[in-house]
Amino acid sequence: DAKTTQPPSMDCAEGRAANLPCNHSTISGNEYVYWYRQIHSQGPQYIIHGLKNNETNEMASLIITEDRKSSTLILPHATLRDTAVYYCIVRTSMTTDSWGKLQFGAGTQVVVTP
Amino acid sequence: DAGVIQSPRHEVTEMGQEVTLRCKPISGHNSLFWYRQTMMRGLELLIYFNNNVPIDDSGMPEDRFSAKMPNASFSTLKIQPSEPRDSAVYFCASRTSGGVDTQYFGPGTRLTVL
């Protein structure tokens, strides 16, 4: 699975959009981009994933560049409860008989301030 | 929906003692993962099961660690004998096979070996 690069930390003001970048320049055609986050003292939590197209759900939006070498997770209106470590992971898709590992890197520590 | 259940939430033991961590995956999920998280090494996958069968235990640090999944609703991670360097937070996660790799994590067990 391709390796990802994320900034170690970033701050965001409450109520503003938080844009979290991730570089995955060695991503291959069948690899998805996944985002998880880990709030302090809790287990990681799935946020969103995508392959080529931009994706949106109730938690966030995922913007993937056309060449797929980078992506941005957008938290549209950050709240204090969004303070967490955010992990960008790339891996192949799952099929019925295949499985694999989520390789968690160091992630980005996001601090949302009042 | 109870989510992934882990017990105990906290465990303090002395070096040389046996430690057993327990996990109940989400009903209907047939893949189960054990992770370990430390400040130094981050979040590491130890072992994962599919349909109660261990698929990859390459992340298990050494023979002192063992994991079992006797049925679809229960798994254990055992450390015998425990050492201070085993102190960490141990997470269990589960998901369904196939499709996207959305893993649901438990709250973790914080293990301290004195």
mmCIF file of N, CA and C in Angstrom, chain A residues 1-107:
data_model
loop_
_atom_site.group_PDB
_atom_site.id
_atom_site.type_symbol
_atom_site.label_atom_id
_atom_site.label_comp_id
_atom_site.label_asym_id
_atom_site.label_seq_id
_atom_site.Cartn_x
_atom_site.Cartn_y
_atom_site.Cartn_z
ATOM 1 N N ASP A 1 0.834 -1.195 0.000
ATOM 2 C CA ASP A 1 0.000 0.000 0.000
ATOM 3 C C ASP A 1 0.875 1.254 0.000
ATOM 4 N N ALA A 2 0.354 2.294 -0.649
ATOM 5 C CA ALA A 2 1.131 3.522 -0.783
ATOM 6 C C ALA A 2 1.307 4.204 0.563
ATOM 7 N N LYS A 3 2.388 4.969 0.658
ATOM 8 C CA LYS A 3 2.671 5.702 1.884
ATOM 9 C C LYS A 3 2.045 7.078 1.792
ATOM 10 N N THR A 4 1.669 7.641 2.920
ATOM 11 C CA THR A 4 1.077 8.975 2.952
ATOM 12 C C THR A 4 1.936 9.920 3.766
ATOM 13 N N THR A 5 1.811 11.216 3.464
ATOM 14 C CA THR A 5 2.513 12.264 4.196
ATOM 15 C C THR A 5 1.498 13.296 4.638
ATOM 16 N N GLN A 6 1.491 13.607 5.923
ATOM 17 C CA GLN A 6 0.583 14.591 6.494
ATOM 18 C C GLN A 6 1.363 15.556 7.376
ATOM 19 N N PRO A 7 0.893 16.789 7.489
ATOM 20 C CA PRO A 7 1.548 17.704 8.436
ATOM 21 C C PRO A 7 1.321 17.189 9.851
ATOM 22 N N PRO A 8 2.284 17.402 10.732
ATOM 23 C CA PRO A 8 2.142 16.858 12.081
ATOM 24 C C PRO A 8 1.045 17.511 12.901
ATOM 25 N N SER A 9 0.785 18.785 12.621
ATOM 26 C CA SER A 9 -0.231 19.465 13.424
ATOM 27 C C SER A 9 -0.817 20.650 12.665
ATOM 28 N N MET A 10 -1.999 21.051 13.085
ATOM 29 C CA MET A 10 -2.613 22.272 12.573
ATOM 30 C C MET A 10 -3.692 22.730 13.537
ATOM 31 N N ASP A 11 -3.888 24.033 13.541
ATOM 32 C CA ASP A 11 -4.920 24.631 14.371
ATOM 33 C C ASP A 11 -6.057 25.124 13.498
ATOM 34 N N CYS A 12 -7.235 25.176 14.107
ATOM 35 C CA CYS A 12 -8.396 25.651 13.377
ATOM 36 C C CYS A 12 -9.312 26.359 14.363
ATOM 37 N N ALA A 13 -9.901 27.451 13.918
ATOM 38 C CA ALA A 13 -10.838 28.185 14.765
ATOM 39 C C ALA A 13 -12.211 27.532 14.707
ATOM 40 N N GLU A 14 -12.838 27.497 15.841
ATOM 41 C CA GLU A 14 -14.178 26.909 15.926
ATOM 42 C C GLU A 14 -15.123 27.618 14.966
ATOM 43 N N GLY A 15 -15.911 26.796 14.251
ATOM 44 C CA GLY A 15 -16.858 27.352 13.297
ATOM 45 C C GLY A 15 -16.315 27.537 11.901
ATOM 46 N N ARG A 16 -14.997 27.508 11.771
ATOM 47 C CA ARG A 16 -14.383 27.649 10.457
ATOM 48 C C ARG A 16 -14.155 26.280 9.844
ATOM 49 N N ALA A 17 -13.914 26.270 8.546
ATOM 50 C CA ALA A 17 -13.611 25.013 7.868
ATOM 51 C C ALA A 17 -12.169 24.596 8.162
ATOM 52 N N ALA A 18 -11.974 23.330 8.398
ATOM 53 C CA ALA A 18 -10.630 22.777 8.578
ATOM 54 C C ALA A 18 -10.289 21.975 7.332
ATOM 55 N N ASN A 19 -9.170 22.311 6.709
ATOM 56 C CA ASN A 19 -8.727 21.617 5.498
ATOM 57 C C ASN A 19 -7.459 20.837 5.806
ATOM 58 N N LEU A 20 -7.537 19.538 5.784
ATOM 59 C CA LEU A 20 -6.417 18.684 6.174
ATOM 60 C C LEU A 20 -5.818 18.053 4.917
ATOM 61 N N PRO A 21 -4.563 18.386 4.613
ATOM 62 C CA PRO A 21 -3.956 17.831 3.400
ATOM 63 C C PRO A 21 -3.300 16.481 3.631
ATOM 64 N N CYS A 22 -3.187 15.725 2.553
ATOM 65 C CA CYS A 22 -2.501 14.439 2.596
ATOM 66 C C CYS A 22 -1.872 14.197 1.227
ATOM 67 N N ASN A 23 -0.603 13.885 1.223
ATOM 68 C CA ASN A 23 0.088 13.528 -0.010
ATOM 69 C C ASN A 23 0.252 12.027 -0.108
ATOM 70 N N HIS A 24 -0.061 11.498 -1.257
ATOM 71 C CA HIS A 24 0.092 10.055 -1.511
ATOM 72 C C HIS A 24 0.531 9.896 -2.956
ATOM 73 N N SER A 25 1.727 10.390 -3.239
ATOM 74 C CA SER A 25 2.203 10.477 -4.618
ATOM 75 C C SER A 25 2.439 9.116 -5.265
ATOM 76 N N THR A 26 2.578 8.056 -4.474
ATOM 77 C CA THR A 26 2.832 6.732 -5.047
ATOM 78 C C THR A 26 1.579 5.874 -5.111
ATOM 79 N N ILE A 27 0.432 6.492 -4.955
ATOM 80 C CA ILE A 27 -0.819 5.740 -4.956
ATOM 81 C C ILE A 27 -1.020 5.050 -6.307
ATOM 82 N N SER A 28 -1.542 3.847 -6.271
ATOM 83 C CA SER A 28 -1.797 3.125 -7.509
ATOM 84 C C SER A 28 -3.287 3.161 -7.832
ATOM 85 N N GLY A 29 -3.617 2.707 -9.028
ATOM 86 C CA GLY A 29 -4.971 2.882 -9.526
ATOM 87 C C GLY A 29 -6.060 2.211 -8.725
ATOM 88 N N ASN A 30 -5.738 1.159 -8.003
ATOM 89 C CA ASN A 30 -6.774 0.438 -7.276
ATOM 90 C C ASN A 30 -6.763 0.736 -5.778
ATOM 91 N N GLU A 31 -6.055 1.774 -5.405
ATOM 92 C CA GLU A 31 -5.977 2.114 -3.983
ATOM 93 C C GLU A 31 -6.948 3.234 -3.626
ATOM 94 N N TYR A 32 -7.666 3.022 -2.544
ATOM 95 C CA TYR A 32 -8.583 4.009 -2.015
ATOM 96 C C TYR A 32 -7.864 4.895 -1.003
ATOM 97 N N VAL A 33 -8.416 6.067 -0.787
ATOM 98 C CA VAL A 33 -7.958 6.959 0.269
ATOM 99 C C VAL A 33 -8.981 6.892 1.401
ATOM 100 N N TYR A 34 -8.517 6.539 2.586
ATOM 101 C CA TYR A 34 -9.371 6.474 3.772
ATOM 102 C C TYR A 34 -8.925 7.538 4.777
ATOM 103 N N TRP A 35 -9.891 8.052 5.492
ATOM 104 C CA TRP A 35 -9.592 8.953 6.610
ATOM 105 C C TRP A 35 -10.247 8.406 7.875
ATOM 106 N N TYR A 36 -9.440 8.351 8.921
ATOM 107 C CA TYR A 36 -9.903 8.011 10.257
ATOM 108 C C TYR A 36 -9.461 9.136 11.188
ATOM 109 N N ARG A 37 -10.105 9.221 12.326
ATOM 110 C CA ARG A 37 -9.633 10.151 13.343
ATOM 111 C C ARG A 37 -9.663 9.464 14.700
ATOM 112 N N GLN A 38 -8.860 9.990 15.618
ATOM 113 C CA GLN A 38 -8.788 9.433 16.956
ATOM 114 C C GLN A 38 -8.847 10.574 17.951
ATOM 115 N N ILE A 39 -9.958 10.641 18.622
ATOM 116 C CA ILE A 39 -10.120 11.601 19.710
ATOM 117 C C ILE A 39 -9.392 11.041 20.924
ATOM 118 N N HIS A 40 -8.839 11.923 21.702
ATOM 119 C CA HIS A 40 -8.022 11.508 22.847
ATOM 120 C C HIS A 40 -8.734 10.470 23.714
ATOM 121 N N SER A 41 -7.988 9.388 24.010
ATOM 122 C CA SER A 41 -8.477 8.319 24.889
ATOM 123 C C SER A 41 -9.602 7.493 24.280
ATOM 124 N N GLN A 42 -9.797 7.607 22.981
ATOM 125 C CA GLN A 42 -10.801 6.789 22.310
ATOM 126 C C GLN A 42 -10.145 5.985 21.192
ATOM 127 N N GLY A 43 -10.864 5.006 20.684
ATOM 128 C CA GLY A 43 -10.386 4.263 19.525
ATOM 129 C C GLY A 43 -10.575 5.079 18.252
ATOM 130 N N PRO A 44 -9.809 4.761 17.219
ATOM 131 C CA PRO A 44 -9.992 5.460 15.943
ATOM 132 C C PRO A 44 -11.412 5.318 15.414
ATOM 133 N N GLN A 45 -11.818 6.314 14.641
ATOM 134 C CA GLN A 45 -13.178 6.365 14.094
ATOM 135 C C GLN A 45 -13.097 6.624 12.604
ATOM 136 N N TYR A 46 -13.792 5.818 11.824
ATOM 137 C CA TYR A 46 -13.849 6.011 10.381
ATOM 138 C C TYR A 46 -14.563 7.322 10.052
ATOM 139 N N ILE A 47 -14.007 8.054 9.075
ATOM 140 C CA ILE A 47 -14.649 9.288 8.654
ATOM 141 C C ILE A 47 -15.222 9.150 7.248
ATOM 142 N N ILE A 48 -14.366 8.842 6.284
ATOM 143 C CA ILE A 48 -14.781 8.869 4.893
ATOM 144 C C ILE A 48 -13.739 8.157 4.051
ATOM 145 N N HIS A 49 -14.086 7.780 2.840
ATOM 146 C CA HIS A 49 -13.116 7.207 1.924
ATOM 147 C C HIS A 49 -13.508 7.568 0.493
ATOM 148 N N GLY A 50 -12.546 7.426 -0.430
ATOM 149 C CA GLY A 50 -12.823 7.705 -1.835
ATOM 150 C C GLY A 50 -11.777 7.097 -2.740
ATOM 151 N N LEU A 51 -12.124 6.983 -3.998
ATOM 152 C CA LEU A 51 -11.212 6.424 -4.991
ATOM 153 C C LEU A 51 -10.758 7.509 -5.969
ATOM 154 N N LYS A 52 -11.696 8.092 -6.679
ATOM 155 C CA LYS A 52 -11.359 9.125 -7.658
ATOM 156 C C LYS A 52 -12.188 10.384 -7.440
ATOM 157 N N ASN A 53 -13.467 10.173 -7.222
ATOM 158 C CA ASN A 53 -14.373 11.308 -7.133
ATOM 159 C C ASN A 53 -14.377 11.897 -5.738
ATOM 160 N N ASN A 54 -14.792 13.137 -5.684
ATOM 161 C CA ASN A 54 -14.959 13.765 -4.389
ATOM 162 C C ASN A 54 -16.134 13.117 -3.664
ATOM 163 N N GLU A 55 -16.030 13.039 -2.361
ATOM 164 C CA GLU A 55 -17.047 12.386 -1.562
ATOM 165 C C GLU A 55 -17.463 13.293 -0.411
ATOM 166 N N THR A 56 -18.704 13.151 -0.020
ATOM 167 C CA THR A 56 -19.217 13.925 1.116
ATOM 168 C C THR A 56 -20.138 13.044 1.928
ATOM 169 N N ASN A 57 -20.025 13.155 3.245
ATOM 170 C CA ASN A 57 -20.990 12.518 4.129
ATOM 171 C C ASN A 57 -21.304 13.479 5.262
ATOM 172 N N GLU A 58 -21.956 12.973 6.261
ATOM 173 C CA GLU A 58 -22.406 13.853 7.337
ATOM 174 C C GLU A 58 -21.257 14.392 8.181
ATOM 175 N N MET A 59 -20.103 13.751 8.078
ATOM 176 C CA MET A 59 -18.976 14.187 8.888
ATOM 177 C C MET A 59 -18.041 15.139 8.152
ATOM 178 N N ALA A 60 -17.797 14.849 6.876
ATOM 179 C CA ALA A 60 -16.747 15.587 6.182
ATOM 180 C C ALA A 60 -16.891 15.449 4.669
ATOM 181 N N SER A 61 -16.010 16.180 3.984
ATOM 182 C CA SER A 61 -15.878 16.045 2.534
ATOM 183 C C SER A 61 -14.449 15.635 2.216
ATOM 184 N N LEU A 62 -14.307 14.868 1.156
ATOM 185 C CA LEU A 62 -13.000 14.424 0.709
ATOM 186 C C LEU A 62 -12.801 14.878 -0.728
ATOM 187 N N ILE A 63 -11.743 15.651 -0.932
ATOM 188 C CA ILE A 63 -11.409 16.141 -2.262
ATOM 189 C C ILE A 63 -10.135 15.443 -2.710
ATOM 190 N N ILE A 64 -10.197 14.730 -3.813
ATOM 191 C CA ILE A 64 -9.039 14.019 -4.353
ATOM 192 C C ILE A 64 -8.636 14.687 -5.660
ATOM 193 N N THR A 65 -7.355 15.016 -5.789
ATOM 194 C CA THR A 65 -6.897 15.674 -7.008
ATOM 195 C C THR A 65 -7.047 14.747 -8.206
ATOM 196 N N GLU A 66 -7.052 15.346 -9.375
ATOM 197 C CA GLU A 66 -7.281 14.563 -10.586
ATOM 198 C C GLU A 66 -6.210 13.493 -10.783
ATOM 199 N N ASP A 67 -4.966 13.822 -10.442
ATOM 200 C CA ASP A 67 -3.898 12.823 -10.582
ATOM 201 C C ASP A 67 -3.843 11.864 -9.394
ATOM 202 N N ARG A 68 -4.698 12.092 -8.418
ATOM 203 C CA ARG A 68 -4.833 11.255 -7.226
ATOM 204 C C ARG A 68 -3.584 11.240 -6.345
ATOM 205 N N LYS A 69 -2.686 12.144 -6.541
ATOM 206 C CA LYS A 69 -1.461 12.142 -5.740
ATOM 207 C C LYS A 69 -1.622 12.880 -4.426
ATOM 208 N N SER A 70 -2.736 13.533 -4.238
ATOM 209 C CA SER A 70 -2.988 14.177 -2.957
ATOM 210 C C SER A 70 -4.492 14.305 -2.739
ATOM 211 N N SER A 71 -4.838 14.562 -1.499
ATOM 212 C CA SER A 71 -6.247 14.733 -1.158
ATOM 213 C C SER A 71 -6.367 15.691 0.018
ATOM 214 N N THR A 72 -7.570 16.169 0.223
ATOM 215 C CA THR A 72 -7.847 17.080 1.336
ATOM 216 C C THR A 72 -9.132 16.649 2.017
ATOM 217 N N LEU A 73 -9.055 16.511 3.306
ATOM 218 C CA LEU A 73 -10.243 16.256 4.113
ATOM 219 C C LEU A 73 -10.746 17.598 4.606
ATOM 220 N N ILE A 74 -12.017 17.846 4.427
ATOM 221 C CA ILE A 74 -12.598 19.117 4.846
ATOM 222 C C ILE A 74 -13.645 18.881 5.924
ATOM 223 N N LEU A 75 -13.417 19.502 7.060
ATOM 224 C CA LEU A 75 -14.437 19.545 8.106
ATOM 225 C C LEU A 75 -15.104 20.901 7.956
ATOM 226 N N PRO A 76 -16.329 20.964 7.478
ATOM 227 C CA PRO A 76 -16.900 22.245 7.050
ATOM 228 C C PRO A 76 -17.081 23.277 8.149
ATOM 229 N N HIS A 77 -17.450 22.843 9.317
ATOM 230 C CA HIS A 77 -17.653 23.767 10.440
ATOM 231 C C HIS A 77 -17.070 23.114 11.690
ATOM 232 N N ALA A 78 -15.796 23.335 11.906
ATOM 233 C CA ALA A 78 -15.113 22.642 12.990
ATOM 234 C C ALA A 78 -15.693 23.026 14.348
ATOM 235 N N THR A 79 -15.813 22.015 15.212
ATOM 236 C CA THR A 79 -16.226 22.252 16.587
ATOM 237 C C THR A 79 -15.122 21.763 17.518
ATOM 238 N N LEU A 80 -15.239 22.113 18.773
ATOM 239 C CA LEU A 80 -14.217 21.710 19.734
ATOM 240 C C LEU A 80 -14.107 20.185 19.787
ATOM 241 N N ARG A 81 -15.210 19.495 19.531
ATOM 242 C CA ARG A 81 -15.205 18.036 19.574
ATOM 243 C C ARG A 81 -14.473 17.415 18.387
ATOM 244 N N ASP A 82 -14.108 18.235 17.417
ATOM 245 C CA ASP A 82 -13.316 17.724 16.287
ATOM 246 C C ASP A 82 -11.821 17.698 16.588
ATOM 247 N N THR A 83 -11.419 18.177 17.741
ATOM 248 C CA THR A 83 -10.013 18.086 18.130
ATOM 249 C C THR A 83 -9.627 16.616 18.231
ATOM 250 N N ALA A 84 -8.641 16.217 17.429
ATOM 251 C CA ALA A 84 -8.289 14.803 17.321
ATOM 252 C C ALA A 84 -7.053 14.660 16.446
ATOM 253 N N VAL A 85 -6.540 13.446 16.389
ATOM 254 C CA VAL A 85 -5.512 13.107 15.405
ATOM 255 C C VAL A 85 -6.223 12.514 14.197
ATOM 256 N N TYR A 86 -5.910 13.038 13.020
ATOM 257 C CA TYR A 86 -6.555 12.591 11.790
ATOM 258 C C TYR A 86 -5.548 11.804 10.952
ATOM 259 N N TYR A 87 -5.959 10.619 10.548
ATOM 260 C CA TYR A 87 -5.088 9.718 9.801
ATOM 261 C C TYR A 87 -5.574 9.576 8.365
ATOM 262 N N CYS A 88 -4.668 9.748 7.443
ATOM 263 C CA CYS A 88 -4.930 9.512 6.027
ATOM 264 C C CYS A 88 -4.261 8.184 5.665
ATOM 265 N N ILE A 89 -5.002 7.269 5.083
ATOM 266 C CA ILE A 89 -4.493 5.927 4.793
ATOM 267 C C ILE A 89 -4.889 5.570 3.370
ATOM 268 N N VAL A 90 -3.977 4.974 2.641
ATOM 269 C CA VAL A 90 -4.341 4.466 1.317
ATOM 270 C C VAL A 90 -4.154 2.950 1.304
ATOM 271 N N ARG A 91 -5.063 2.270 0.687
ATOM 272 C CA ARG A 91 -4.978 0.823 0.601
ATOM 273 C C ARG A 91 -5.892 0.341 -0.507
ATOM 274 N N THR A 92 -5.659 -0.893 -0.904
ATOM 275 C CA THR A 92 -6.470 -1.478 -1.960
ATOM 276 C C THR A 92 -7.871 -1.733 -1.441
ATOM 277 N N SER A 93 -8.788 -1.826 -2.384
ATOM 278 C CA SER A 93 -10.165 -2.084 -1.986
ATOM 279 C C SER A 93 -10.304 -3.515 -1.493
ATOM 280 N N MET A 94 -11.344 -3.721 -0.776
ATOM 281 C CA MET A 94 -11.627 -5.044 -0.242
ATOM 282 C C MET A 94 -12.527 -5.801 -1.212
ATOM 283 N N THR A 95 -12.259 -7.034 -1.379
ATOM 284 C CA THR A 95 -13.191 -7.889 -2.093
ATOM 285 C C THR A 95 -13.665 -8.955 -1.114
ATOM 286 N N THR A 96 -14.581 -9.735 -1.536
ATOM 287 C CA THR A 96 -15.187 -10.686 -0.611
ATOM 288 C C THR A 96 -14.148 -11.587 0.030
ATOM 289 N N ASP A 97 -13.149 -11.968 -0.722
ATOM 290 C CA ASP A 97 -12.181 -12.922 -0.190
ATOM 291 C C ASP A 97 -10.840 -12.287 0.128
ATOM 292 N N SER A 98 -10.761 -10.993 0.060
ATOM 293 C CA SER A 98 -9.464 -10.371 0.362
ATOM 294 C C SER A 98 -9.588 -9.506 1.596
ATOM 295 N N TRP A 99 -8.512 -9.239 2.190
ATOM 296 C CA TRP A 99 -8.468 -8.395 3.374
ATOM 297 C C TRP A 99 -7.083 -7.811 3.451
ATOM 298 N N GLY A 100 -6.900 -6.911 4.334
ATOM 299 C CA GLY A 100 -5.594 -6.285 4.424
ATOM 300 C C GLY A 100 -5.487 -5.480 5.690
ATOM 301 N N LYS A 101 -4.465 -4.682 5.743
ATOM 302 C CA LYS A 101 -4.174 -3.971 6.960
ATOM 303 C C LYS A 101 -4.351 -2.478 6.753
ATOM 304 N N LEU A 102 -4.857 -1.807 7.732
ATOM 305 C CA LEU A 102 -4.840 -0.353 7.767
ATOM 306 C C LEU A 102 -3.521 0.063 8.407
ATOM 307 N N GLN A 103 -2.677 0.727 7.633
ATOM 308 C CA GLN A 103 -1.395 1.179 8.157
ATOM 309 C C GLN A 103 -1.557 2.611 8.650
ATOM 310 N N PHE A 104 -1.612 2.756 9.963
ATOM 311 C CA PHE A 104 -1.764 4.085 10.541
ATOM 312 C C PHE A 104 -0.394 4.737 10.676
ATOM 313 N N GLY A 105 -0.245 5.918 10.119
ATOM 314 C CA GLY A 105 0.976 6.706 10.292
ATOM 315 C C GLY A 105 0.854 7.570 11.530
ATOM 316 N N ALA A 106 1.592 8.666 11.532
ATOM 317 C CA ALA A 106 1.577 9.571 12.696
ATOM 318 C C ALA A 106 0.348 10.483 12.680
ATOM 319 N N GLY A 107 -0.230 10.714 11.499
ATOM 320 C CA GLY A 107 -1.412 11.552 11.404
ATOM 321 C C GLY A 107 -1.148 13.025 11.635
#
